[in-house]
GROMACS .gro file of C-alpha atoms in nm:
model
  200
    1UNK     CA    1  10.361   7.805  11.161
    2UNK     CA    2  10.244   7.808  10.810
    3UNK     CA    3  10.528   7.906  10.567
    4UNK     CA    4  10.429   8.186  10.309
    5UNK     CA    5  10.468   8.071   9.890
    6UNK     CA    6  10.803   8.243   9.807
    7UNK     CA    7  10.602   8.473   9.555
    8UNK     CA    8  10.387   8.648   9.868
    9UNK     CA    9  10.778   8.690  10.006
   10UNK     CA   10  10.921   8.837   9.705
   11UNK     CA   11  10.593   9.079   9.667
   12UNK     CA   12  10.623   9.227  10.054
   13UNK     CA   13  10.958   9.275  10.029
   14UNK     CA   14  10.946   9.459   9.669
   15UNK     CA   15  10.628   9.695   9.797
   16UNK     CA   16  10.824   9.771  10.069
   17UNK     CA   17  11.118   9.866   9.869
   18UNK     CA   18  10.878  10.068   9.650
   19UNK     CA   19  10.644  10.236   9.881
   20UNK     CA   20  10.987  10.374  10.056
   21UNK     CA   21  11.131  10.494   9.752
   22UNK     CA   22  10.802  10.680   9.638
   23UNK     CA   23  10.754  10.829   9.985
   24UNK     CA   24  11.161  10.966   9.950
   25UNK     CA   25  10.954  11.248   9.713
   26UNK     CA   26  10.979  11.569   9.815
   27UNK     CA   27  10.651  11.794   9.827
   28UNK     CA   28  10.809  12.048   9.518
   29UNK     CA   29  10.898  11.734   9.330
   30UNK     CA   30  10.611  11.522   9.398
   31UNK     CA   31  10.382  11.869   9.277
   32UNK     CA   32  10.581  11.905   8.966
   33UNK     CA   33  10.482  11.503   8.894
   34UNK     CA   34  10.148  11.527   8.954
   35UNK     CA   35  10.090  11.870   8.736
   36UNK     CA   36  10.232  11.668   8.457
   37UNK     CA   37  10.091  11.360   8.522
   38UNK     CA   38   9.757  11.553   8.533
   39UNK     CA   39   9.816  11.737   8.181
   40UNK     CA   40   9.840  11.372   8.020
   41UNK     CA   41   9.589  11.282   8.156
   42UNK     CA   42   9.351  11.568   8.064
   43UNK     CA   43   9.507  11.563   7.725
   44UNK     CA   44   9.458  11.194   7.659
   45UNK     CA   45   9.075  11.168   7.772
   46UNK     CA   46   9.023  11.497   7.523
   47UNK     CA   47   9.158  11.317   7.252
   48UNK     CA   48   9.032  10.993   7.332
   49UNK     CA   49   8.662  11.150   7.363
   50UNK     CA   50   8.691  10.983   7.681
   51UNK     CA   51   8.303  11.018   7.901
   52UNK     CA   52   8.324  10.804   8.189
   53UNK     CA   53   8.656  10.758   8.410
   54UNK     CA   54   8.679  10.533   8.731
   55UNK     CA   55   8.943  10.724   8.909
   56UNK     CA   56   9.090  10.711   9.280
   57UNK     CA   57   9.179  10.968   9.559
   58UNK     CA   58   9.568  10.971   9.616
   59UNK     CA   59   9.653  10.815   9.979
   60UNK     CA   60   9.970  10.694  10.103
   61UNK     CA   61  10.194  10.913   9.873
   62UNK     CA   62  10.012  10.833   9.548
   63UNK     CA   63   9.996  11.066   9.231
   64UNK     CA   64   9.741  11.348   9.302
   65UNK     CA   65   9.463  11.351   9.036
   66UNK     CA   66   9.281  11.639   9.167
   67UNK     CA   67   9.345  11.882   8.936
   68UNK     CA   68   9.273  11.637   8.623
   69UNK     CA   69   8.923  11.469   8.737
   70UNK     CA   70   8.849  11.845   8.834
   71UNK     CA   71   8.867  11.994   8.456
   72UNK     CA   72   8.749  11.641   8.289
   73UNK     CA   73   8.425  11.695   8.549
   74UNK     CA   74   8.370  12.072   8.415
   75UNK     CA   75   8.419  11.956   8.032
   76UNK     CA   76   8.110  11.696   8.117
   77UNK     CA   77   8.296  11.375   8.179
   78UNK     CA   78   8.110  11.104   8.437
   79UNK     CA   79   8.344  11.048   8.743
   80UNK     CA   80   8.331  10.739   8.951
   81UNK     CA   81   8.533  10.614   9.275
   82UNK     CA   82   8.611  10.265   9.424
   83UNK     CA   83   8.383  10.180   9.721
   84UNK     CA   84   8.487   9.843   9.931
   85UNK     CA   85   8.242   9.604  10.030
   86UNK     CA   86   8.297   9.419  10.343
   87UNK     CA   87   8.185   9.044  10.258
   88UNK     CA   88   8.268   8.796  10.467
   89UNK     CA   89   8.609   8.603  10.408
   90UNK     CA   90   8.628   8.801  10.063
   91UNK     CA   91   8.631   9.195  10.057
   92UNK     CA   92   8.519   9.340   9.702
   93UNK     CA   93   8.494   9.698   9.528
   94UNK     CA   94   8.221   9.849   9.299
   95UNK     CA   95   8.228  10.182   9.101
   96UNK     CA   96   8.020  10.438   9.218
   97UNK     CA   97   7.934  10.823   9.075
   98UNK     CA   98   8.153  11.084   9.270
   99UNK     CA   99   8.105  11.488   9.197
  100UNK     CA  100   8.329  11.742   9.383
  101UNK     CA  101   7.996  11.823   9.614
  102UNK     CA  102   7.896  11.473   9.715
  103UNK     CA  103   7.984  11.378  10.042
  104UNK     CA  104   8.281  11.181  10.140
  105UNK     CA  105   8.371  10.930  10.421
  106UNK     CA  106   8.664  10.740  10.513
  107UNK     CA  107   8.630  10.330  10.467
  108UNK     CA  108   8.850  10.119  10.684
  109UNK     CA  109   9.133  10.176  10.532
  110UNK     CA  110   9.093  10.575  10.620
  111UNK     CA  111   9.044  10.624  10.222
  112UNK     CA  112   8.744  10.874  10.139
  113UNK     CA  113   8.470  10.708   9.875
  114UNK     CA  114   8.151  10.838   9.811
  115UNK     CA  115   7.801  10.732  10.005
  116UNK     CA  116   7.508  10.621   9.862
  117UNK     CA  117   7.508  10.735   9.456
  118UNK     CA  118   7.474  10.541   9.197
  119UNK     CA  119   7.692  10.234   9.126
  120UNK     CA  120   7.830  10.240   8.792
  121UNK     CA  121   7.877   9.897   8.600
  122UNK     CA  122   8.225   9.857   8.459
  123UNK     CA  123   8.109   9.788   8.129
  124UNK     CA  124   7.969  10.158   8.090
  125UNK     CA  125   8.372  10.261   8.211
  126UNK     CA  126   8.563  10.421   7.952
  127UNK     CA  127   8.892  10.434   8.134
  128UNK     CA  128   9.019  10.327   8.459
  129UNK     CA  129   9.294  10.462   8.627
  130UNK     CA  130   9.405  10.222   8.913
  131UNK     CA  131   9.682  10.327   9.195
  132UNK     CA  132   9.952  10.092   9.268
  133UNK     CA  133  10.322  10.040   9.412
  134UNK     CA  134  10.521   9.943   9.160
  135UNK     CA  135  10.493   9.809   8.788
  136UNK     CA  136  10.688   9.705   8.440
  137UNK     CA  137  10.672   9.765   8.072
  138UNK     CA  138  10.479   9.372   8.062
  139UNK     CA  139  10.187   9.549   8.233
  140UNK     CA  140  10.192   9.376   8.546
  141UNK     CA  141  10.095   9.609   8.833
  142UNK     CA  142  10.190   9.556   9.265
  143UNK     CA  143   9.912   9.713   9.427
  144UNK     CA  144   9.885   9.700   9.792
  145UNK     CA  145   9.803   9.301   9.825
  146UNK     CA  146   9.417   9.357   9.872
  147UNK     CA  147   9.340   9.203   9.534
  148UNK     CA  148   9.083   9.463   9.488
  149UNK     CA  149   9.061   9.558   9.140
  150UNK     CA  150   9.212   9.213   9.033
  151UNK     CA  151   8.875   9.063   9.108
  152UNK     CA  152   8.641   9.326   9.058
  153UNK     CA  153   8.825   9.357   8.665
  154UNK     CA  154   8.869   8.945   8.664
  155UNK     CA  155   8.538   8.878   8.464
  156UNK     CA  156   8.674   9.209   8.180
  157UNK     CA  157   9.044   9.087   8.181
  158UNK     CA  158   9.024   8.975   7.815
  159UNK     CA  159   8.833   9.245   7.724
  160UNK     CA  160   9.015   9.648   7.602
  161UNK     CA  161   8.709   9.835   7.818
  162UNK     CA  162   8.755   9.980   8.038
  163UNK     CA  163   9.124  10.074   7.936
  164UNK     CA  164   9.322   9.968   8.293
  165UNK     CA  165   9.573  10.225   8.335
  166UNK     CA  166   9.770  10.228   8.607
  167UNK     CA  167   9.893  10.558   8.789
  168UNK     CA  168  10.221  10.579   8.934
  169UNK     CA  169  10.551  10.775   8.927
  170UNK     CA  170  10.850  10.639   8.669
  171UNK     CA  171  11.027  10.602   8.978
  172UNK     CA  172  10.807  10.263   9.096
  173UNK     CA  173  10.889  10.131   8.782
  174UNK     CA  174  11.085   9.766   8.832
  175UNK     CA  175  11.188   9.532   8.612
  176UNK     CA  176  10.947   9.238   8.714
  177UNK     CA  177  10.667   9.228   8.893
  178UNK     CA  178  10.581   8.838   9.013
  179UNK     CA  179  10.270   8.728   8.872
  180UNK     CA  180   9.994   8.530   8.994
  181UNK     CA  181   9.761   8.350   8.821
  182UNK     CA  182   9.447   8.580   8.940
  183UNK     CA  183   9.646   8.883   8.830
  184UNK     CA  184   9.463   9.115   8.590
  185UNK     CA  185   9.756   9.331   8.341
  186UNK     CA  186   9.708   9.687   8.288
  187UNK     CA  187   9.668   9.828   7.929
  188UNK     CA  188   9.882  10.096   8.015
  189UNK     CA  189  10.076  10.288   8.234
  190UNK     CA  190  10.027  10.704   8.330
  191UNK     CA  191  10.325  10.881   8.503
  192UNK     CA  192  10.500  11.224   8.465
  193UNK     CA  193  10.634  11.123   8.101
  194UNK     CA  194  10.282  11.045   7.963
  195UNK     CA  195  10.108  10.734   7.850
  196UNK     CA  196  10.291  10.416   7.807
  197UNK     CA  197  10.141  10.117   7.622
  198UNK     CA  198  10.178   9.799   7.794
  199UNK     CA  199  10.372   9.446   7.616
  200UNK     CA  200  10.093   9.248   7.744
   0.00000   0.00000   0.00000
């Protein structure tokens, strides 16, 4: 049998930890995070003159952005989901317009993304709020292990647009996230206490 790189170890075990210790939110609690959570983030694309956000539904006990994308969408500002390609030996995600009419279905993860509008380039993103399970004040973010967004944002990591902000509760914070070399760092961080402006 193969023997896995300590690092994939040390990640499994700390998303564990982390994905336990977000789910140990109650529904009052978690609803009190995500209304302020939401407020910053409302508040920050207003000042920011923020148009176009690449956001994400919440699954798997992630911050709620609902009631944020909802008032940035009736102030005018361009909304887009993740959509996952299936591509042989290498899954991928693209940006794609989402509205609170268009239709949603479930990809094979059971997450909802939008079918068949327009893809939007991540050059023309303003700000994009990623999900993950855990992070620290260097920026580094543990999502679920996919490597999703790390290779979709590879080609922009040097680059301040879009502005990668991850979305999480102060509770996933940790103080290291292990690093690998194809790891893109966020800009900053979201959670109940506002925006947080990465060391990296």
């Amino acid at each position: 049998m193969k023997k896995l790189p300590d690092q994939h170890i040390f990640k499994s075990e700390l998303r564990t930890e982390l994905r336990q210790r977000r789910a140990l939110l109650d529904d009052i609690h978690r609803n009190i995070l995500d209304t302020a959570i939401n407020t910053h983030l409302v508040n920050y694309a207003r000042q920011e003159k923020v148009k176009t956000v690449a956001a994400y539904l919440a699954f798997d006990g992630e911050p709620d952005l609902g009631q944020g994308l909802a008032e940035l969408e009736n102030e005018g500002v361009a909304l887009a989901l993740p959509v996952v390609h299936k591509i042989p030996g290498r899954n991928t995600i693209s940006f794609h317009l989402w509205t609170a009419d268009d239709t949603l279905e479930p990809n094979r993860y059971g997450i909802l993304e939008p079918v068949n509008t327009p893809e939007v380039p991540l050059v023309m993103i303003d700000l994009m709020l990623i999900p993950l399970v855990g992070w620290d004040r260097a920026g580094n973010r543990l999502g679920m292990g996919a490597s999703y967004y790390d290779r979709a944002l590879q080609p922009l990591a040097r680059q301040q647009r879009p502005v990668r902000t991850g979305v999480a509760y102060s509770a996933q914070e940790t103080a290291r996230i292990p690093v690998d070399p194809w790891d893109v760092p966020l800009h900053a961080m979201l959670t109940e206490h506002g925006w947080f402006t990465c060391d990296a």
